[in-house]
């Protein structure tokens, strides 16, 4: 299985039956001598790409507002964001966010990469985008020691934060 429910809900804004495949496969009821073994994350990136993204399609029947309480359980990096201010400019709301990436693990993370919802900031500092891969990286000194933090910030049209997720 490649795609996780948390990926659907957090990364691509797709509603889904909130039921893990291990629950479904656990109900094999005599079809074989033992239950099927589920190995999660196989071809995860490829599977996620198959679904596309509904984040920019709020009228789609599959759209759901990103449930960003979800976390990437394979990464020790935790991202907290705060909206510092909002204002009205040229007929629209503009917001400034600050973010802190914390290494909650016990090993050093080098060259971390992040994916994000398709929202694009008007300006950003601390993170650099790779447009060809639609990913983000630390703009300077790409190493986060255990317990260390890294700060970034951005300005965006609207009031919603960008849903950054560390890759596995």
C-alpha positions as MATLAB code, in Angstrom:
seq = 'XXXXXXXXXXXXXXXXXXXXXXXXXXXXXXXXXXXXXXXXXXXXXXXXXXXXXXXXXXXXXXXXXXXXXXXXXXXXXXXXXXXXXXXXXXXXXXXXXXXXXXXXXXXXXXXXXXXXXXXXXXXXXXXXXXXXXXXXXXXXXXXXXXXXXXXXXXXXXXXXXXXXXXXX';
ca = [
       0.000    0.000    0.000;
       1.494    3.352   -0.941;
      -0.845    6.131    0.133;
      -1.771    6.758    3.750;
      -5.051    8.328    4.864;
      -3.024   11.047    6.596;
      -1.421   11.893    3.215;
      -4.835   12.180    1.583;
      -6.214   14.380    4.348;
      -3.119   16.509    4.986;
      -1.243   16.823    1.730;
      -3.775   16.683   -1.093;
      -7.032   17.761    0.586;
      -8.892   14.603   -0.449;
     -11.693   13.183    1.616;
     -11.570    9.455    2.158;
     -13.110    6.754    4.277;
     -11.177    7.179    7.556;
     -10.259    3.512    7.727;
      -6.794    2.021    7.413;
      -6.233   -0.866    5.010;
      -4.949   -2.979    7.925;
      -8.487   -2.818    9.368;
     -10.004   -3.960    6.081;
      -7.478   -6.746    5.471;
      -7.896   -7.892    9.073;
     -11.412   -9.008    8.183;
     -10.411  -11.721    5.741;
     -12.652  -14.246    7.597;
     -11.492  -17.593    6.335;
     -10.442  -16.615    2.845;
      -6.985  -17.879    3.661;
      -5.135  -19.461    6.572;
      -3.710  -16.176    7.878;
      -4.548  -12.503    7.398;
      -2.807  -10.646    4.582;
       0.265   -8.693    5.664;
       0.082   -4.966    4.956;
       3.338   -3.162    4.184;
       2.714    0.577    4.164;
       4.553    3.230    2.211;
       5.641    1.132   -0.781;
       5.953    3.574   -3.710;
       4.376    6.231   -1.476;
       5.389    9.236   -3.596;
       4.188    7.579   -6.790;
       0.890    6.563   -5.177;
       0.279   10.048   -3.760;
       0.942   11.553   -7.208;
      -1.704    9.285   -8.744;
      -4.375   10.978   -6.645;
      -3.416   14.488   -7.747;
      -4.355   17.391   -5.516;
      -7.731   18.772   -4.613;
      -6.390   21.645   -2.467;
      -7.043   24.160   -5.245;
     -10.421   22.605   -6.132;
     -12.711   23.395   -3.174;
     -15.844   22.729   -5.276;
     -14.812   19.122   -6.005;
     -16.798   16.380   -4.282;
     -13.458   14.936   -3.132;
     -12.184   18.168   -1.527;
     -11.706   18.426    2.218;
     -10.005   21.248    4.100;
      -6.503   19.976    4.978;
      -6.513   18.227    8.330;
      -3.051   19.327    9.331;
      -3.154   17.833   12.769;
      -1.857   14.858   10.836;
       1.865   14.330   11.141;
       4.485   12.490    9.172;
       5.228    9.709   11.656;
       8.486    8.763    9.940;
      10.149   12.157   10.391;
      11.490   13.621   13.646;
      10.796   17.123   12.308;
       7.840   18.994   13.782;
       6.571   22.198   12.145;
       4.669   24.816   14.138;
       3.291   27.931   12.468;
       1.809   31.128   13.835;
      -0.042   33.869   11.984;
       1.592   37.077   13.197;
      -0.583   39.553   11.351;
      -3.206   40.035    8.650;
      -4.181   43.120    6.698;
      -6.355   44.171    3.797;
      -4.434   45.076    0.629;
      -5.718   45.694   -2.923;
      -9.120   44.234   -2.092;
      -7.871   41.040   -0.427;
      -6.629   39.766    2.900;
      -2.876   39.218    3.231;
      -1.267   37.348    6.162;
       2.222   36.937    7.585;
       3.173   33.588    9.130;
       6.213   32.528   11.085;
       7.278   28.904   11.314;
       9.589   26.878   13.512;
      10.939   23.493   12.473;
      12.053   21.425   15.478;
      14.059   18.210   15.389;
      12.265   16.149   18.050;
      14.358   13.062   17.335;
      17.681   11.802   18.599;
      19.578   11.956   15.281;
      20.797   14.847   13.158;
      18.672   15.595   10.093;
      20.669   16.741    7.069;
      19.157   18.331    3.951;
      15.509   17.938    4.970;
      12.970   18.312    2.185;
       9.359   19.427    2.609;
       6.278   19.167    0.457;
       3.440   21.646    0.735;
      -0.092   22.368   -0.252;
      -0.230   24.170   -3.584;
      -0.557   27.567   -1.893;
       2.328   29.811   -2.913;
       3.589   32.640   -0.733;
       4.029   36.190   -2.014;
       7.433   36.127   -0.303;
       9.247   33.623    1.909;
      12.434   33.588    3.938;
      14.313   30.654    5.385;
      13.039   28.090    2.845;
      13.918   27.761   -0.844;
      11.616   26.161   -3.410;
      12.633   23.626   -6.052;
       9.984   24.350   -8.718;
      10.831   21.211  -10.720;
      10.038   18.914   -7.770;
       7.560   21.197   -5.971;
       9.549   20.803   -2.757;
      11.157   23.106   -0.201;
      14.583   22.973    1.466;
      16.309   24.962    4.190;
      17.741   28.110    2.630;
      20.908   28.168    4.712;
      22.899   25.569    6.680;
      20.790   22.475    5.890;
      21.403   20.617    9.185;
      19.117   20.404   12.224;
      20.639   18.772   15.310;
      18.441   16.916   17.858;
      16.488   19.508   19.856;
      17.547   22.314   17.508;
      15.077   24.603   15.724;
      15.057   26.393   12.379;
      12.899   29.471   11.726;
      11.217   30.574    8.517;
       8.423   32.919    7.528;
       6.251   33.996    4.634;
       3.549   36.372    3.463;
       0.563   34.942    1.594;
      -2.740   36.082    0.154;
      -5.558   34.878    2.413;
      -5.621   33.658    5.990;
      -4.680   29.982    5.573;
      -1.198   28.728    6.368;
       0.758   26.614    3.924;
       0.668   22.952    4.964;
       4.368   22.038    4.959;
       5.119   18.333    5.519;
       8.571   16.777    5.963;
       9.212   13.954    3.520;
      10.146   10.546    4.879;
];
